[in-house]
Amino acid sequence: MANRGGFSNKLGFILAAAGSAVGLGNIWKFPFEVGNGGGAAFVFMYLGFCFLLCFPVMVTEIAIGRKTQLNPVGAFKALGYNNWKFIGLLGIASGVIILSFYNVIAGWAFGYFFEMATGNFEIGKNFGPFVANVTKVGLYAILFMVLTAFIVSRGVSGGIEKAARLLMPALIIMILCLVGYSLTLPNAMTGLKFYLFPNFSAINGATLGGALRQAFFSLSLGMGALITYGSYVSKKDNIVSSAAFITLTDVGIAFIAGLMMFPLVSYSTQGNMSDMEGGAGLIFATLPGVFETLGPLLGIIVGAFFFLLLSFAALTSTVSLLEVPVAYVVDEFKIRRSNAVILVAIVVFLFGLPSLLGNGAVDFFTNNFALPFGSDSSATGYSSDFLSFVAKIADTLLLFGGLAISIFAGHVWKKHNLDEEISFGFENYKTSLVRKLINLGVTIICPLVLFLLLVVVLLSNFAGIDVFTMF
Ligand code: TRP
């Protein structure tokens, strides 16, 4: 086999995988999903799903990758289950779809960095015109894709890992500074209360589905991203402790991002949390005004700092999203990595054009893409743009992918094979308690619970039936 490269050590892998997990999902999406899902009740469900359902799936993905040292499609073939390679193909399709719209939002974040750096605090009020300005957002999206492609083309240790080693610590330091700052603002406590004290009556089929989707999306699960990253992991590394670390980092940063956001939101709404801007605009519309109140100099520094942080977080995620189809093309069609990167990046960018154009620039892509019973966001009502539409389809595909991967590992590949792969780098695994938990997860809990929740999600989004309010 050609030399595919690999991570230089366990820390390199952990940082890259945590970099994949921590992204717009944590800092941009998590707070507004929490807002739409009724606050702390959503946070509770999300945490439960991450540890109960996602953790076993994560260990399984990494194990399948390391065992086969291949991309998600090649992996299932190499294990001898040609019929199951549909999981890999679906994963690669999901990756292309996610990157196509994710890159657009990453471009907004990057653009906001420049706007803030030049002191344009009015941009928050002009979020609508900004995203409809195709020349501008198109340019930023191209720039972001080029940056991503550059890192991926440098390979696993020289590009992906190196970027994560630099960006992840920077991100964590930046975010902690902002939390410290936002807690000092007036009305901060009202925001924290909303975030941390659950109102369990807010739980229904839609919020439950939202929390589950958020868990999978945020941990980069269900599409073979971690099969791909796992394929570059050494047999000497402990997969279980790596996965634990990745999960804790991701959940921790999402949680901290909430601690940063809700005081800022509460400050900007003078403590009226119901006035909160719902949906995609939460960060982009609300924050520039908050930064403005800090005065010209501090405002520019904090504002630019924030959107730089958001761009860093997005970059380690777009890198992982691009790596999945690239690894597939490199492994299966024997194309050189640099050529594969250019090819895939162009295809993904073209695929993203409707998402780019569907925020006001082109009416057709802005208004015609509601799901039948569309939105589970009570705050914003319907969003009918192309970007929201494909985002929801992709989220749902991840749940399906997670379900299929757990069924495969628990009942097709069989748990003794999974056990054996996990044992490399974890000597006492076979006699450990965590083995029982992971096996219980992939054989029973994940297949069953994911299946049931997938039905709930499909019913609520595609048929308008909310299982919870039926009784
Ligand atoms: N987890 C990232 C975020 O929270 C997004 C992401 C990167 C992703 N790679 C992925 C989501 C693979 C699903 C699958 O922003």
Coordinates of C-alpha atoms and ligand atoms in Angstrom, one line a residue:
M1 CA 0.0 0.0 0.0
A2 CA 1.2 3.5 -0.7
N3 CA 2.3 5.5 2.3
R4 CA -0.8 7.3 3.5
G5 CA 0.9 9.1 6.3
G6 CA -0.3 9.2 9.9
F7 CA -0.5 11.2 13.1
S8 CA 2.9 11.6 14.8
N9 CA 1.5 10.6 18.2
K10 CA -1.5 10.2 20.4
L11 CA -1.7 13.9 21.3
G12 CA -1.6 14.8 17.6
F13 CA -4.5 12.6 16.9
I14 CA -6.5 13.9 19.9
L15 CA -6.0 17.5 18.9
A16 CA -6.9 16.9 15.3
A17 CA -10.0 14.9 16.3
A18 CA -11.0 17.5 18.9
G19 CA -10.4 20.1 16.3
S20 CA -12.8 18.4 14.0
A21 CA -15.4 18.2 16.8
V22 CA -15.0 21.7 18.0
G23 CA -16.3 24.1 15.4
L24 CA -19.2 26.3 14.4
G25 CA -21.4 23.5 15.9
N26 CA -20.1 24.4 19.4
I27 CA -19.8 28.2 19.2
W28 CA -22.4 29.3 16.6
K29 CA -25.0 26.5 16.5
F30 CA -25.1 25.2 20.1
P31 CA -26.1 28.5 21.7
F32 CA -29.0 29.1 19.3
E33 CA -30.1 25.5 19.5
V34 CA -30.2 25.8 23.3
G35 CA -32.2 29.0 22.8
N36 CA -34.7 27.4 20.6
G37 CA -34.9 24.2 22.7
G38 CA -35.8 26.0 25.8
G39 CA -32.5 26.5 27.5
A40 CA -31.1 24.1 30.1
A41 CA -33.4 21.2 29.4
F42 CA -31.8 21.0 26.0
V43 CA -28.4 21.1 27.5
F44 CA -29.3 18.1 29.7
M45 CA -30.5 16.0 26.8
Y46 CA -27.5 16.9 24.7
L47 CA -25.1 15.9 27.5
G48 CA -26.9 12.6 28.0
F49 CA -26.8 11.8 24.3
C50 CA -23.1 12.6 24.0
F51 CA -22.1 10.2 26.7
L52 CA -24.7 7.5 26.4
L53 CA -25.1 7.2 22.6
C54 CA -22.2 9.0 20.9
F55 CA -19.3 7.7 22.9
P56 CA -19.7 4.0 21.9
V57 CA -20.2 5.1 18.3
M58 CA -17.0 7.2 18.4
V59 CA -14.9 4.4 19.8
T60 CA -16.3 2.1 17.1
E61 CA -15.6 4.5 14.3
I62 CA -12.0 5.0 15.4
A63 CA -11.5 1.2 15.8
I64 CA -12.9 0.5 12.3
G65 CA -10.6 3.1 10.9
R66 CA -7.5 1.9 12.7
K67 CA -8.2 -1.8 11.9
T68 CA -8.5 -1.2 8.2
Q69 CA -6.3 1.9 7.7
L70 CA -8.7 3.0 5.0
N71 CA -11.3 5.6 4.2
P72 CA -14.9 4.8 5.2
V73 CA -15.8 3.0 1.9
G74 CA -12.6 1.0 1.7
A75 CA -12.9 0.1 5.4
F76 CA -16.1 -1.9 5.0
K77 CA -14.8 -3.6 1.9
A78 CA -11.6 -4.5 3.7
L79 CA -13.4 -6.0 6.6
G80 CA -15.2 -8.3 4.0
Y81 CA -18.6 -6.7 4.1
N82 CA -19.1 -5.3 0.7
N83 CA -22.8 -4.8 1.3
W84 CA -22.1 -2.4 4.1
K85 CA -20.0 0.0 2.2
F86 CA -23.2 2.0 1.6
I87 CA -22.5 3.4 5.1
G88 CA -19.2 4.7 3.8
L89 CA -20.7 6.1 0.6
L90 CA -23.5 7.8 2.5
G91 CA -20.9 9.2 4.9
I92 CA -18.8 10.6 2.1
A93 CA -22.0 12.1 0.6
S94 CA -22.9 13.6 4.0
G95 CA -19.4 15.0 4.3
V96 CA -19.6 16.7 0.9
I97 CA -23.1 18.1 1.8
I98 CA -22.0 19.4 5.2
L99 CA -18.8 21.0 4.0
S100 CA -20.7 22.7 1.1
F101 CA -22.8 24.7 3.5
Y102 CA -20.4 24.8 6.5
N103 CA -17.8 26.5 4.4
V104 CA -20.3 29.3 3.6
I105 CA -21.0 30.0 7.3
A106 CA -17.2 29.8 8.0
G107 CA -16.8 32.4 5.3
W108 CA -19.3 34.7 7.1
A109 CA -17.3 34.3 10.3
F110 CA -14.1 35.0 8.5
G111 CA -15.7 38.1 6.8
Y112 CA -16.9 39.3 10.2
F113 CA -13.4 39.2 11.4
F114 CA -12.3 41.7 8.8
E115 CA -15.5 43.9 9.4
M116 CA -14.8 44.0 13.2
A117 CA -11.1 44.6 12.6
T118 CA -12.0 47.7 10.7
G119 CA -14.5 48.8 13.3
N120 CA -17.7 48.2 11.4
F121 CA -20.0 47.6 14.3
E122 CA -23.1 48.3 12.1
I123 CA -22.6 44.9 10.5
G124 CA -24.8 43.3 13.1
K125 CA -27.8 45.3 11.9
N126 CA -26.8 44.6 8.4
F127 CA -26.4 40.8 8.7
G128 CA -29.1 40.3 6.1
P129 CA -27.5 42.6 3.4
F130 CA -24.1 41.1 4.3
V131 CA -25.1 37.5 3.6
A132 CA -26.9 38.5 0.4
N133 CA -23.9 40.3 -0.9
V134 CA -22.6 37.6 -3.2
T135 CA -19.3 39.2 -4.2
K136 CA -18.3 39.6 -0.6
V137 CA -19.5 36.3 0.9
G138 CA -18.4 34.5 -2.3
L139 CA -14.9 35.8 -1.9
Y140 CA -14.7 34.8 1.8
A141 CA -16.1 31.4 1.0
I142 CA -13.4 30.9 -1.7
L143 CA -10.7 32.1 0.6
F144 CA -11.8 29.7 3.4
M145 CA -12.0 26.8 1.0
V146 CA -8.5 27.6 -0.3
L147 CA -7.2 27.7 3.3
T148 CA -8.8 24.4 4.1
A149 CA -7.5 22.8 0.9
F150 CA -4.0 24.1 1.6
I151 CA -3.9 22.4 5.0
V152 CA -5.3 19.1 3.8
S153 CA -2.9 19.0 0.8
R154 CA 0.0 19.2 3.2
G155 CA -1.0 15.7 4.5
V156 CA -1.9 14.3 7.9
S157 CA 1.0 15.1 10.2
G158 CA 2.4 18.1 8.2
G159 CA -1.0 19.8 7.6
I160 CA -4.0 18.6 9.6
E161 CA -2.1 17.9 12.8
K162 CA 0.1 20.9 12.7
A163 CA -2.8 23.2 12.2
A164 CA -4.6 21.7 15.1
R165 CA -1.6 21.9 17.4
L166 CA -1.5 25.6 16.7
L167 CA -5.2 26.5 16.5
M168 CA -6.7 24.4 19.3
P169 CA -4.7 25.9 22.3
A170 CA -5.2 29.4 20.8
L171 CA -8.9 28.8 20.6
I172 CA -9.2 27.6 24.2
I173 CA -7.3 30.5 25.6
M174 CA -9.3 33.0 23.6
I175 CA -12.6 31.5 24.6
L176 CA -11.7 31.5 28.3
C177 CA -10.8 35.2 28.1
L178 CA -14.2 36.0 26.6
V179 CA -16.1 34.0 29.2
G180 CA -14.3 35.9 31.9
Y181 CA -15.2 39.2 30.2
S182 CA -18.8 38.4 29.5
L183 CA -19.5 37.4 33.1
T184 CA -18.7 40.9 34.2
L185 CA -21.5 42.5 32.0
P186 CA -24.8 43.8 33.4
N187 CA -27.6 41.2 33.3
A188 CA -25.1 38.3 32.9
M189 CA -26.8 36.4 35.6
T190 CA -30.2 36.4 33.8
G191 CA -28.5 34.8 30.8
L192 CA -26.8 32.2 33.0
K193 CA -30.1 31.3 34.6
F194 CA -31.7 30.7 31.3
Y195 CA -28.7 28.5 30.3
L196 CA -28.4 26.5 33.5
F197 CA -31.8 26.0 35.1
P198 CA -33.9 23.6 33.2
N199 CA -37.5 24.0 32.3
F200 CA -38.4 20.4 31.5
S201 CA -41.7 21.3 30.0
A202 CA -39.7 22.5 27.0
I203 CA -38.9 18.9 26.1
N204 CA -40.9 17.6 23.1
G205 CA -40.1 15.5 20.0
A206 CA -38.6 18.4 18.2
T207 CA -36.2 19.5 21.0
L208 CA -35.3 15.9 21.7
G209 CA -34.4 15.4 18.0
G210 CA -32.6 18.7 18.0
A211 CA -30.4 17.7 20.9
L212 CA -29.6 14.3 19.4
R213 CA -28.7 15.9 16.0
Q214 CA -26.6 18.4 17.8
A215 CA -24.7 15.7 19.7
F216 CA -23.9 13.8 16.5
F217 CA -23.0 16.9 14.5
S218 CA -20.9 18.4 17.3
L219 CA -18.9 15.2 17.8
S220 CA -18.4 14.8 14.0
L221 CA -20.0 11.3 14.2
G222 CA -22.1 9.3 11.8
M223 CA -20.3 9.9 8.5
G224 CA -17.0 8.2 8.9
A225 CA -14.9 11.3 9.7
L226 CA -13.5 9.4 12.7
I227 CA -13.1 6.2 10.6
T228 CA -10.9 8.4 8.4
Y229 CA -8.9 10.0 11.3
G230 CA -8.8 6.6 13.0
S231 CA -7.1 5.2 9.9
Y232 CA -4.0 7.3 10.7
V233 CA -3.8 6.2 14.4
S234 CA -1.1 4.0 15.7
K235 CA -1.8 0.5 17.2
K236 CA 0.0 1.7 20.3
D237 CA -2.5 4.3 21.1
N238 CA -5.4 3.8 23.5
I239 CA -8.6 4.4 21.5
V240 CA -10.9 4.5 24.5
S241 CA -9.0 7.2 26.4
S242 CA -8.6 9.2 23.2
A243 CA -12.3 9.1 22.5
A244 CA -13.0 10.1 26.1
F245 CA -10.7 13.0 25.8
I246 CA -12.2 14.1 22.5
T247 CA -15.8 13.9 23.8
L248 CA -14.9 15.8 27.0
T249 CA -13.1 18.5 25.0
D250 CA -16.0 19.0 22.6
V251 CA -18.7 19.0 25.2
G252 CA -16.6 21.2 27.5
I253 CA -16.1 23.8 24.8
A254 CA -19.7 23.8 23.8
F255 CA -20.6 24.3 27.4
I256 CA -18.1 27.1 27.9
A257 CA -19.3 28.7 24.6
G258 CA -22.7 28.8 26.3
L259 CA -21.2 30.5 29.3
M260 CA -19.8 33.1 27.0
M261 CA -22.8 33.6 24.8
F262 CA -25.8 33.8 27.2
P263 CA -24.5 36.6 29.3
L264 CA -23.7 38.5 26.1
V265 CA -27.2 37.8 24.8
S266 CA -28.8 38.8 28.0
Y267 CA -26.7 42.0 28.1
S268 CA -27.8 42.9 24.6
T269 CA -31.5 42.2 25.3
Q270 CA -31.3 44.0 28.7
G271 CA -32.3 40.7 30.4
N272 CA -35.3 39.9 28.2
M273 CA -34.2 36.4 27.0
S274 CA -37.4 36.1 24.9
D275 CA -36.1 38.9 22.7
M276 CA -33.2 36.8 21.8
E277 CA -32.5 36.6 18.1
G278 CA -33.3 33.0 17.1
G279 CA -31.4 30.9 14.6
A280 CA -28.4 31.5 12.4
G281 CA -28.3 35.2 13.2
L282 CA -27.8 34.8 17.0
I283 CA -24.0 35.4 16.9
F284 CA -23.9 37.5 13.7
A285 CA -26.7 39.9 14.5
T286 CA -26.3 40.2 18.3
L287 CA -22.6 40.4 19.0
P288 CA -21.3 43.3 16.9
G289 CA -23.7 45.6 18.9
V290 CA -22.4 44.2 22.1
F291 CA -18.8 44.8 21.1
E292 CA -19.7 48.4 20.1
T293 CA -20.6 49.3 23.6
L294 CA -17.1 48.5 24.7
G295 CA -15.9 51.7 23.0
P296 CA -14.0 51.9 19.7
L297 CA -10.6 50.5 20.7
L298 CA -11.6 47.6 23.0
G299 CA -14.6 46.9 20.8
I300 CA -12.5 46.4 17.8
I301 CA -10.0 44.2 19.7
V302 CA -12.6 42.0 21.4
G303 CA -14.8 41.8 18.3
A304 CA -12.0 40.9 15.9
F305 CA -10.7 38.4 18.5
F306 CA -14.0 36.7 18.8
F307 CA -14.5 36.2 15.1
L308 CA -11.0 35.1 14.6
L309 CA -11.6 32.4 17.3
L310 CA -14.7 31.3 15.5
S311 CA -12.8 31.1 12.2
F312 CA -10.1 29.0 13.8
A313 CA -12.6 26.6 15.3
A314 CA -14.3 26.3 11.9
L315 CA -11.0 25.7 10.1
T316 CA -10.0 22.5 12.0
S317 CA -13.5 21.3 11.2
T318 CA -13.6 22.1 7.5
V319 CA -10.2 20.3 7.3
S320 CA -11.7 17.1 8.7
L321 CA -14.7 17.4 6.4
L322 CA -12.5 17.8 3.4
E323 CA -10.2 15.0 4.5
V324 CA -13.0 12.3 4.3
P325 CA -13.7 12.5 0.5
V326 CA -10.1 13.2 -0.2
A327 CA -9.0 10.0 1.6
Y328 CA -11.6 8.2 -0.3
V329 CA -10.4 9.5 -3.7
V330 CA -6.7 8.9 -2.8
D331 CA -7.3 5.3 -1.5
E332 CA -9.8 4.1 -4.0
F333 CA -8.7 5.9 -7.2
K334 CA -5.0 6.1 -6.5
I335 CA -5.0 9.9 -7.3
R336 CA -2.2 12.0 -5.8
R337 CA -3.3 13.8 -2.6
S338 CA -2.7 17.3 -3.9
N339 CA -4.7 16.6 -7.1
A340 CA -7.5 14.9 -5.0
V341 CA -7.7 18.0 -2.8
I342 CA -8.1 20.4 -5.7
L343 CA -10.7 18.2 -7.4
V344 CA -12.8 17.6 -4.2
A345 CA -12.6 21.2 -3.1
I346 CA -13.9 22.5 -6.4
V347 CA -16.7 20.0 -6.5
V348 CA -17.7 20.9 -2.9
F349 CA -17.6 24.6 -3.6
L350 CA -19.9 24.2 -6.6
F351 CA -22.2 22.1 -4.5
G352 CA -22.3 24.9 -2.0
L353 CA -23.4 27.6 -4.5
P354 CA -27.1 27.2 -3.8
S355 CA -26.3 27.6 0.0
L356 CA -24.2 30.7 -0.8
L357 CA -26.9 32.2 -3.0
G358 CA -29.9 31.3 -0.8
N359 CA -29.5 34.0 1.8
G360 CA -31.2 36.7 0.0
A361 CA -29.2 36.9 -3.2
V362 CA -31.3 34.6 -5.3
D363 CA -35.0 34.4 -4.4
F364 CA -35.4 30.8 -5.6
F365 CA -32.8 29.4 -3.3
T366 CA -33.9 31.6 -0.4
N367 CA -37.6 30.8 -0.3
N368 CA -38.4 27.4 -1.7
F369 CA -36.8 24.8 0.5
A370 CA -38.9 24.3 3.6
L371 CA -39.2 20.8 4.8
P372 CA -42.8 19.5 4.7
F373 CA -43.2 20.3 8.4
G374 CA -40.1 22.1 8.5
S375 CA -38.6 23.8 11.4
D376 CA -38.1 22.6 14.9
S377 CA -37.1 26.0 15.9
S378 CA -40.0 27.5 17.7
A379 CA -38.3 30.9 17.9
T380 CA -37.7 31.5 14.2
G381 CA -40.6 29.6 12.8
Y382 CA -40.0 28.4 9.3
S383 CA -36.7 28.8 7.5
S384 CA -37.1 27.9 3.9
D385 CA -33.7 28.7 2.5
F386 CA -31.5 26.1 0.8
L387 CA -28.8 26.2 3.5
S388 CA -31.1 25.3 6.3
F389 CA -32.7 22.7 4.2
V390 CA -29.5 20.8 3.4
A391 CA -28.2 21.2 6.9
K392 CA -31.3 19.4 8.2
I393 CA -31.0 16.7 5.7
A394 CA -27.3 16.2 6.5
D395 CA -28.1 16.1 10.3
T396 CA -30.6 13.4 9.7
L397 CA -28.2 11.4 7.6
L398 CA -25.7 11.5 10.5
L399 CA -28.3 9.9 12.8
F400 CA -28.9 7.2 10.2
G401 CA -25.1 6.7 9.8
G402 CA -24.7 6.3 13.6
L403 CA -27.5 3.8 13.7
A404 CA -26.0 1.8 10.8
I405 CA -22.5 1.9 12.3
S406 CA -23.7 0.6 15.7
I407 CA -25.7 -2.2 14.1
F408 CA -22.8 -3.1 11.9
A409 CA -20.3 -3.2 14.8
G410 CA -22.6 -4.9 17.3
H411 CA -24.3 -7.5 15.1
V412 CA -22.4 -7.9 11.8
W413 CA -18.7 -7.4 12.5
K414 CA -19.4 -8.7 16.0
K415 CA -18.1 -7.5 19.3
H416 CA -15.2 -9.8 19.7
N417 CA -13.6 -8.2 16.6
L418 CA -14.3 -4.8 18.0
D419 CA -12.9 -5.9 21.4
E420 CA -9.7 -7.1 19.8
E421 CA -9.0 -3.9 17.9
I422 CA -9.7 -1.8 20.9
S423 CA -7.3 -3.9 23.0
F424 CA -4.3 -2.7 21.0
G425 CA -3.0 0.1 23.2
F426 CA -5.3 -0.8 26.0
E427 CA -4.0 -4.1 27.6
N428 CA -6.7 -4.7 30.2
Y429 CA -9.5 -3.7 27.9
K430 CA -11.1 -7.2 27.8
T431 CA -11.6 -7.4 31.5
S432 CA -12.5 -3.8 32.0
L433 CA -15.9 -2.3 32.9
V434 CA -15.7 0.2 30.0
R435 CA -15.7 -2.8 27.6
K436 CA -19.1 -3.9 29.0
L437 CA -20.5 -0.4 28.5
I438 CA -19.2 0.0 25.0
N439 CA -20.5 -3.5 24.0
L440 CA -23.9 -2.8 25.6
G441 CA -23.9 0.5 23.7
V442 CA -23.2 -0.9 20.2
T443 CA -25.3 -4.1 20.6
I444 CA -28.4 -2.8 22.3
I445 CA -28.6 0.8 23.4
C446 CA -27.5 2.6 20.3
P447 CA -29.4 0.5 17.8
L448 CA -32.6 0.7 19.8
V449 CA -32.5 4.2 21.0
L450 CA -31.2 5.7 17.8
F451 CA -33.8 3.8 15.8
L452 CA -36.6 5.1 18.0
L453 CA -35.3 8.7 18.1
L454 CA -34.8 8.6 14.3
V455 CA -38.5 7.8 14.0
V456 CA -39.4 10.6 16.3
V457 CA -37.2 13.0 14.3
L458 CA -38.6 11.9 10.9
L459 CA -42.2 12.1 12.2
S460 CA -41.7 15.6 13.6
N461 CA -39.8 17.0 10.6
F462 CA -41.4 15.2 7.7
A463 CA -44.9 14.4 8.8
G464 CA -45.6 17.1 11.4
I465 CA -46.4 14.6 14.1
D466 CA -45.0 15.3 17.5
V467 CA -44.9 12.1 19.4
F468 CA -44.7 13.9 22.8
T469 CA -47.6 16.1 22.4
M470 CA -49.8 13.3 21.1
F471 CA -50.6 12.0 24.5
Ligands
TRP1 N1 -18.2 18.9 14.5 C1 -18.0 20.1 13.8 C2 -18.7 21.2 14.5 O1 -19.2 21.0 15.6 C3 -18.5 19.9 12.4 C4 -18.0 18.7 11.7 C5 -16.7 18.6 11.3 C6 -18.6 17.5 11.4 N2 -16.5 17.3 10.8 C7 -17.7 16.7 10.8 C8 -19.9 17.1 11.6 C9 -18.1 15.4 10.5 C10 -20.3 15.9 11.2 C11 -19.4 15.0 10.7 O2 -18.8 22.3 14.0

